Amino acid sequence: HLKMDLRSILKNFLIVANSIVSILGIVAFSIGIWVVVDKPAFLDVLNSASDACTGDDCDSMSAGLTLYTTGAGIIIAMSFLTVCVAVLGCCGAHKQSRVMLTSFSVILLLQFIIMLAGAIVANNGGLSQDIEDDMIQTLAYYNDNATETSDPQAFAVKEVWNKFQAEFECCGVRNVTDWSGGLPMNFNYSFPAGLNKPQGCCTLKRDGTPIEQDSADETACRKAPANATDTTYYFGGCFTGMMERVDNHKSSMITVGVLDRKSTRLNSSH
């Protein structure tokens, strides 16, 4: 009776666990589709700069865009596989089919190995470093004096960067000093005399007070010292902030991976 009770507990646990994994897979699949259909704002920055690019770095910038979209395709494929495997696990647990459970365990183990390899590669910073480098390269195509008629491509880069920084409450790639230091190669962004950053860095104060465009408050913000830790304005980096949010969710991603591994062991013993 104890053995039967244990089997029943394991069966119910597997059904619940695989249902949760299936839901997570559907969420990941949805995120992958969103990335493909409605690309993040930093891709708009890269696309605009890629269109304006005329130097030797154009190929590497295009390669970075391709790498990101390829990554989205991998997310879609892996999440779809996760849902299929989870459904197989639920059916195997419900019917108590040893063949289905064995197949589920083997596939899940292979999937876990692939995910672990991907996590190791991602943690080494290869993809994130490429994106950061490409974003820094786009700064070279920013011209604060550009207009839609005088230089349409530079104007597009200017508009996208300002919108990006305003929406994400950030300034520059790493921080505000990207602009004041003239990254990537001591570039002059044609800021008006005394100003050291774009309008996009000065749309909102940290206390929630909006900054009106072309106002005295905006001018004061654009003249403020380039201090990444400024307590009045959002002068932190856009890419830096994005990676911090990713790091904050790493523990959750690791937990899901551990649960997947536990499910594999339980299925093998079942």
Short mmCIF file of C-alpha atoms in Angstrom, two decimals:
data_model
loop_
_atom_site.label_atom_id
_atom_site.label_comp_id
_atom_site.label_asym_id
_atom_site.label_seq_id
_atom_site.Cartn_x
_atom_site.Cartn_y
_atom_site.Cartn_z
CA HIS A 1 0.00 0.00 0.00
CA LEU A 2 2.88 2.33 0.82
CA LYS A 3 4.37 1.67 -2.62
CA MET A 4 1.05 2.39 -4.31
CA ASP A 5 0.65 5.61 -2.32
CA LEU A 6 4.15 6.68 -3.32
CA ARG A 7 3.40 5.96 -6.98
CA SER A 8 0.21 8.00 -6.73
CA ILE A 9 2.06 10.93 -5.15
CA LEU A 10 4.79 10.80 -7.82
CA LYS A 11 2.16 10.55 -10.57
CA ASN A 12 0.28 13.62 -9.31
CA PHE A 13 3.51 15.53 -8.78
CA LEU A 14 4.66 14.83 -12.34
CA ILE A 15 1.34 15.93 -13.79
CA VAL A 16 1.42 19.18 -11.81
CA ALA A 17 5.13 19.81 -12.48
CA ASN A 18 4.80 19.22 -16.20
CA SER A 19 1.71 21.41 -16.36
CA ILE A 20 3.74 24.24 -14.81
CA VAL A 21 6.63 23.62 -17.22
CA SER A 22 4.15 23.62 -20.10
CA ILE A 23 2.79 27.00 -19.01
CA LEU A 24 6.34 28.39 -18.72
CA GLY A 25 7.08 27.06 -22.19
CA ILE A 26 4.02 28.81 -23.60
CA VAL A 27 5.13 32.06 -21.92
CA ALA A 28 8.65 31.71 -23.38
CA PHE A 29 7.15 30.92 -26.80
CA SER A 30 5.04 34.08 -26.58
CA ILE A 31 8.11 36.15 -25.65
CA GLY A 32 9.99 34.73 -28.63
CA ILE A 33 7.14 35.63 -30.97
CA TRP A 34 6.99 39.14 -29.45
CA VAL A 35 10.72 39.64 -30.01
CA VAL A 36 10.33 38.70 -33.69
CA VAL A 37 7.13 40.69 -34.31
CA ASP A 38 7.70 43.70 -32.03
CA LYS A 39 11.44 44.08 -31.65
CA PRO A 40 12.86 45.79 -28.52
CA ALA A 41 13.74 49.48 -28.74
CA PHE A 42 17.50 48.94 -28.78
CA LEU A 43 17.08 47.07 -32.08
CA ASP A 44 15.54 50.23 -33.54
CA VAL A 45 18.74 52.02 -32.52
CA LEU A 46 20.88 49.39 -34.22
CA ASN A 47 18.69 49.33 -37.34
CA SER A 48 18.79 53.11 -37.73
CA ALA A 49 22.55 53.23 -37.30
CA SER A 50 23.00 50.28 -39.65
CA ASP A 51 21.12 52.18 -42.35
CA ALA A 52 23.34 55.22 -41.79
CA CYS A 53 26.52 53.18 -41.57
CA THR A 54 29.13 53.71 -44.29
CA GLY A 55 32.31 52.46 -42.59
CA ASP A 56 34.08 49.17 -42.01
CA ASP A 57 31.96 48.33 -38.96
CA CYS A 58 28.72 47.94 -40.94
CA ASP A 59 29.14 44.19 -41.46
CA SER A 60 29.71 43.53 -37.75
CA MET A 61 26.71 45.67 -36.84
CA SER A 62 24.48 43.74 -39.26
CA ALA A 63 25.90 40.50 -37.87
CA GLY A 64 24.86 41.59 -34.36
CA LEU A 65 21.30 42.17 -35.54
CA THR A 66 21.23 38.77 -37.25
CA LEU A 67 22.61 37.10 -34.11
CA TYR A 68 19.86 38.60 -31.96
CA THR A 69 17.02 37.61 -34.30
CA THR A 70 18.53 34.11 -34.58
CA GLY A 71 18.47 33.93 -30.79
CA ALA A 72 14.76 34.74 -30.84
CA GLY A 73 14.22 31.84 -33.25
CA ILE A 74 16.08 29.52 -30.88
CA ILE A 75 13.85 30.66 -28.00
CA ILE A 76 10.74 29.86 -30.06
CA ALA A 77 12.05 26.42 -31.04
CA MET A 78 13.18 25.48 -27.53
CA SER A 79 9.98 26.69 -25.88
CA PHE A 80 7.86 24.76 -28.40
CA LEU A 81 9.91 21.65 -27.66
CA THR A 82 9.45 22.28 -23.93
CA VAL A 83 5.66 22.34 -24.30
CA CYS A 84 5.68 19.13 -26.37
CA VAL A 85 7.93 17.36 -23.86
CA ALA A 86 5.79 18.54 -20.92
CA VAL A 87 2.64 17.21 -22.62
CA LEU A 88 4.43 13.90 -23.20
CA GLY A 89 5.37 13.80 -19.52
CA CYS A 90 1.79 14.50 -18.41
CA CYS A 91 0.40 11.76 -20.66
CA GLY A 92 3.07 9.31 -19.55
CA ALA A 93 2.41 10.00 -15.88
CA HIS A 94 -1.36 9.80 -16.29
CA LYS A 95 -1.26 6.52 -18.24
CA GLN A 96 1.74 5.23 -16.27
CA SER A 97 3.40 4.34 -19.55
CA ARG A 98 7.02 3.34 -19.02
CA VAL A 99 7.85 3.91 -22.70
CA MET A 100 6.44 7.45 -22.68
CA LEU A 101 8.12 8.29 -19.38
CA THR A 102 11.46 6.91 -20.55
CA SER A 103 11.23 8.92 -23.78
CA PHE A 104 10.27 11.98 -21.75
CA SER A 105 13.25 11.55 -19.43
CA VAL A 106 15.76 11.15 -22.26
CA ILE A 107 14.44 14.13 -24.24
CA LEU A 108 14.26 16.31 -21.13
CA LEU A 109 17.84 15.38 -20.19
CA LEU A 110 19.06 16.33 -23.68
CA GLN A 111 17.09 19.56 -23.50
CA PHE A 112 18.58 20.36 -20.11
CA ILE A 113 22.11 19.82 -21.48
CA ILE A 114 21.40 22.15 -24.42
CA MET A 115 19.91 24.79 -22.12
CA LEU A 116 22.89 24.49 -19.76
CA ALA A 117 25.33 24.92 -22.66
CA GLY A 118 23.37 27.95 -23.86
CA ALA A 119 23.37 29.43 -20.36
CA ILE A 120 27.15 28.98 -20.09
CA VAL A 121 27.69 30.70 -23.44
CA ALA A 122 25.31 33.53 -22.51
CA ASN A 123 26.96 33.92 -19.11
CA ASN A 124 30.35 34.31 -20.78
CA GLY A 125 29.01 37.54 -22.21
CA GLY A 126 29.53 36.80 -25.92
CA LEU A 127 26.12 37.91 -27.17
CA SER A 128 25.69 40.70 -24.63
CA GLN A 129 29.17 42.07 -25.43
CA ASP A 130 28.34 42.08 -29.15
CA ILE A 131 25.13 44.01 -28.54
CA GLU A 132 26.92 46.48 -26.25
CA ASP A 133 29.68 47.05 -28.81
CA ASP A 134 27.13 47.55 -31.61
CA MET A 135 25.16 50.04 -29.52
CA ILE A 136 28.33 52.01 -28.81
CA GLN A 137 29.09 52.08 -32.54
CA THR A 138 25.66 53.64 -33.20
CA LEU A 139 26.65 56.70 -31.16
CA ALA A 140 28.99 57.68 -33.98
CA TYR A 141 25.98 58.39 -36.20
CA TYR A 142 24.26 60.73 -33.74
CA ASN A 143 24.12 64.38 -34.77
CA ASP A 144 22.19 66.73 -32.51
CA ASN A 145 21.83 69.28 -35.34
CA ALA A 146 20.43 66.79 -37.85
CA THR A 147 16.99 67.48 -39.31
CA GLU A 148 14.71 65.38 -41.46
CA THR A 149 15.63 67.44 -44.51
CA SER A 150 19.33 68.12 -43.94
CA ASP A 151 20.37 64.56 -43.01
CA PRO A 152 17.49 62.03 -42.84
CA GLN A 153 19.65 59.09 -41.70
CA ALA A 154 21.37 60.97 -38.89
CA PHE A 155 18.00 62.43 -37.91
CA ALA A 156 16.56 58.91 -37.66
CA VAL A 157 19.41 57.86 -35.35
CA LYS A 158 18.89 61.00 -33.26
CA GLU A 159 15.13 60.44 -32.93
CA VAL A 160 15.45 56.75 -32.05
CA TRP A 161 18.16 57.35 -29.44
CA ASN A 162 16.18 60.15 -27.78
CA LYS A 163 13.01 58.05 -27.73
CA PHE A 164 14.88 55.03 -26.42
CA GLN A 165 16.50 56.96 -23.56
CA ALA A 166 13.27 58.73 -22.64
CA GLU A 167 11.23 55.52 -22.52
CA PHE A 168 13.78 53.51 -20.54
CA GLU A 169 14.89 56.42 -18.31
CA CYS A 170 18.56 56.03 -19.11
CA CYS A 171 21.42 57.91 -20.79
CA GLY A 172 24.02 56.45 -23.12
CA VAL A 173 24.99 52.80 -23.48
CA ARG A 174 27.03 52.33 -20.31
CA ASN A 175 26.11 55.66 -18.72
CA VAL A 176 25.97 59.40 -19.42
CA THR A 177 29.75 59.65 -19.82
CA ASP A 178 29.39 57.91 -23.20
CA TRP A 179 28.07 61.22 -24.51
CA SER A 180 30.37 63.57 -22.62
CA GLY A 181 33.40 61.42 -23.47
CA GLY A 182 32.54 61.20 -27.16
CA LEU A 183 32.38 57.41 -27.51
CA PRO A 184 33.24 55.44 -29.52
CA MET A 185 36.18 57.54 -30.84
CA ASN A 186 35.96 60.99 -29.26
CA PHE A 187 33.13 61.98 -31.57
CA ASN A 188 31.56 65.43 -31.53
CA TYR A 189 27.78 65.07 -31.38
CA SER A 190 27.18 68.73 -32.30
CA PHE A 191 25.53 69.58 -28.99
CA PRO A 192 24.82 73.31 -28.47
CA ALA A 193 27.50 75.15 -26.49
CA GLY A 194 27.59 74.08 -22.84
CA LEU A 195 25.40 70.97 -23.31
CA ASN A 196 26.85 67.50 -22.94
CA LYS A 197 23.99 65.07 -23.55
CA PRO A 198 20.90 64.57 -25.77
CA GLN A 199 17.33 65.60 -24.97
CA GLY A 200 16.36 61.96 -24.39
CA CYS A 201 18.41 61.93 -21.17
CA CYS A 202 16.36 64.81 -19.78
CA THR A 203 12.65 64.02 -19.89
CA LEU A 204 12.01 63.02 -16.28
CA LYS A 205 13.57 63.62 -12.87
CA ARG A 206 14.08 60.82 -10.38
CA ASP A 207 11.39 62.29 -8.14
CA GLY A 208 8.86 61.82 -10.94
CA THR A 209 8.78 65.46 -12.11
CA PRO A 210 8.42 65.68 -15.92
CA ILE A 211 10.87 67.92 -17.77
CA GLU A 212 9.29 69.96 -20.54
CA GLN A 213 11.04 69.95 -23.89
CA ASP A 214 13.09 73.08 -24.68
CA SER A 215 12.50 74.39 -21.16
CA ALA A 216 14.95 75.88 -18.69
CA ASP A 217 14.77 72.62 -16.71
CA GLU A 218 15.82 70.65 -19.78
CA THR A 219 18.74 73.01 -20.43
CA ALA A 220 19.85 72.68 -16.78
CA CYS A 221 19.70 68.89 -17.09
CA ARG A 222 21.66 68.85 -20.34
CA LYS A 223 24.29 71.13 -18.73
CA ALA A 224 24.52 69.06 -15.53
CA PRO A 225 27.81 67.26 -14.85
CA ALA A 226 28.03 63.83 -16.50
CA ASN A 227 27.67 61.80 -13.31
CA ALA A 228 26.29 58.28 -13.74
CA THR A 229 25.18 58.18 -10.08
CA ASP A 230 23.38 61.54 -10.21
CA THR A 231 20.49 61.61 -7.72
CA THR A 232 18.40 64.15 -9.64
CA TYR A 233 18.39 62.74 -13.18
CA TYR A 234 18.44 59.31 -14.81
CA PHE A 235 22.03 59.22 -16.06
CA GLY A 236 22.58 55.47 -15.79
CA GLY A 237 23.31 53.46 -18.95
CA CYS A 238 20.60 51.92 -21.10
CA PHE A 239 22.49 48.69 -21.78
CA THR A 240 23.79 48.56 -18.21
CA GLY A 241 20.25 48.85 -16.83
CA MET A 242 18.97 46.19 -19.22
CA MET A 243 21.66 43.71 -18.15
CA GLU A 244 21.00 44.43 -14.48
CA ARG A 245 17.36 43.46 -15.00
CA VAL A 246 18.50 40.24 -16.71
CA ASP A 247 20.86 39.45 -13.83
CA ASN A 248 18.03 40.01 -11.34
CA HIS A 249 16.04 37.25 -13.08
CA LYS A 250 18.91 34.76 -13.34
CA SER A 251 17.97 33.08 -10.07
CA SER A 252 14.47 32.39 -11.37
CA MET A 253 15.89 30.90 -14.59
CA ILE A 254 18.25 28.66 -12.59
CA THR A 255 15.34 27.50 -10.40
CA VAL A 256 13.34 26.44 -13.44
CA GLY A 257 16.34 24.51 -14.76
CA VAL A 258 16.78 22.72 -11.42
CA LEU A 259 13.08 21.78 -11.38
CA ASP A 260 13.43 20.37 -14.89
CA ARG A 261 16.38 18.27 -13.73
CA LYS A 262 14.44 17.03 -10.68
CA SER A 263 11.54 16.03 -12.93
CA THR A 264 13.95 14.00 -15.08
CA ARG A 265 15.20 12.06 -12.06
CA LEU A 266 11.71 11.41 -10.76
CA ASN A 267 10.55 10.16 -14.14
CA SER A 268 13.52 7.83 -14.37
CA SER A 269 12.75 6.36 -10.95
CA HIS A 270 9.03 6.13 -11.79
#
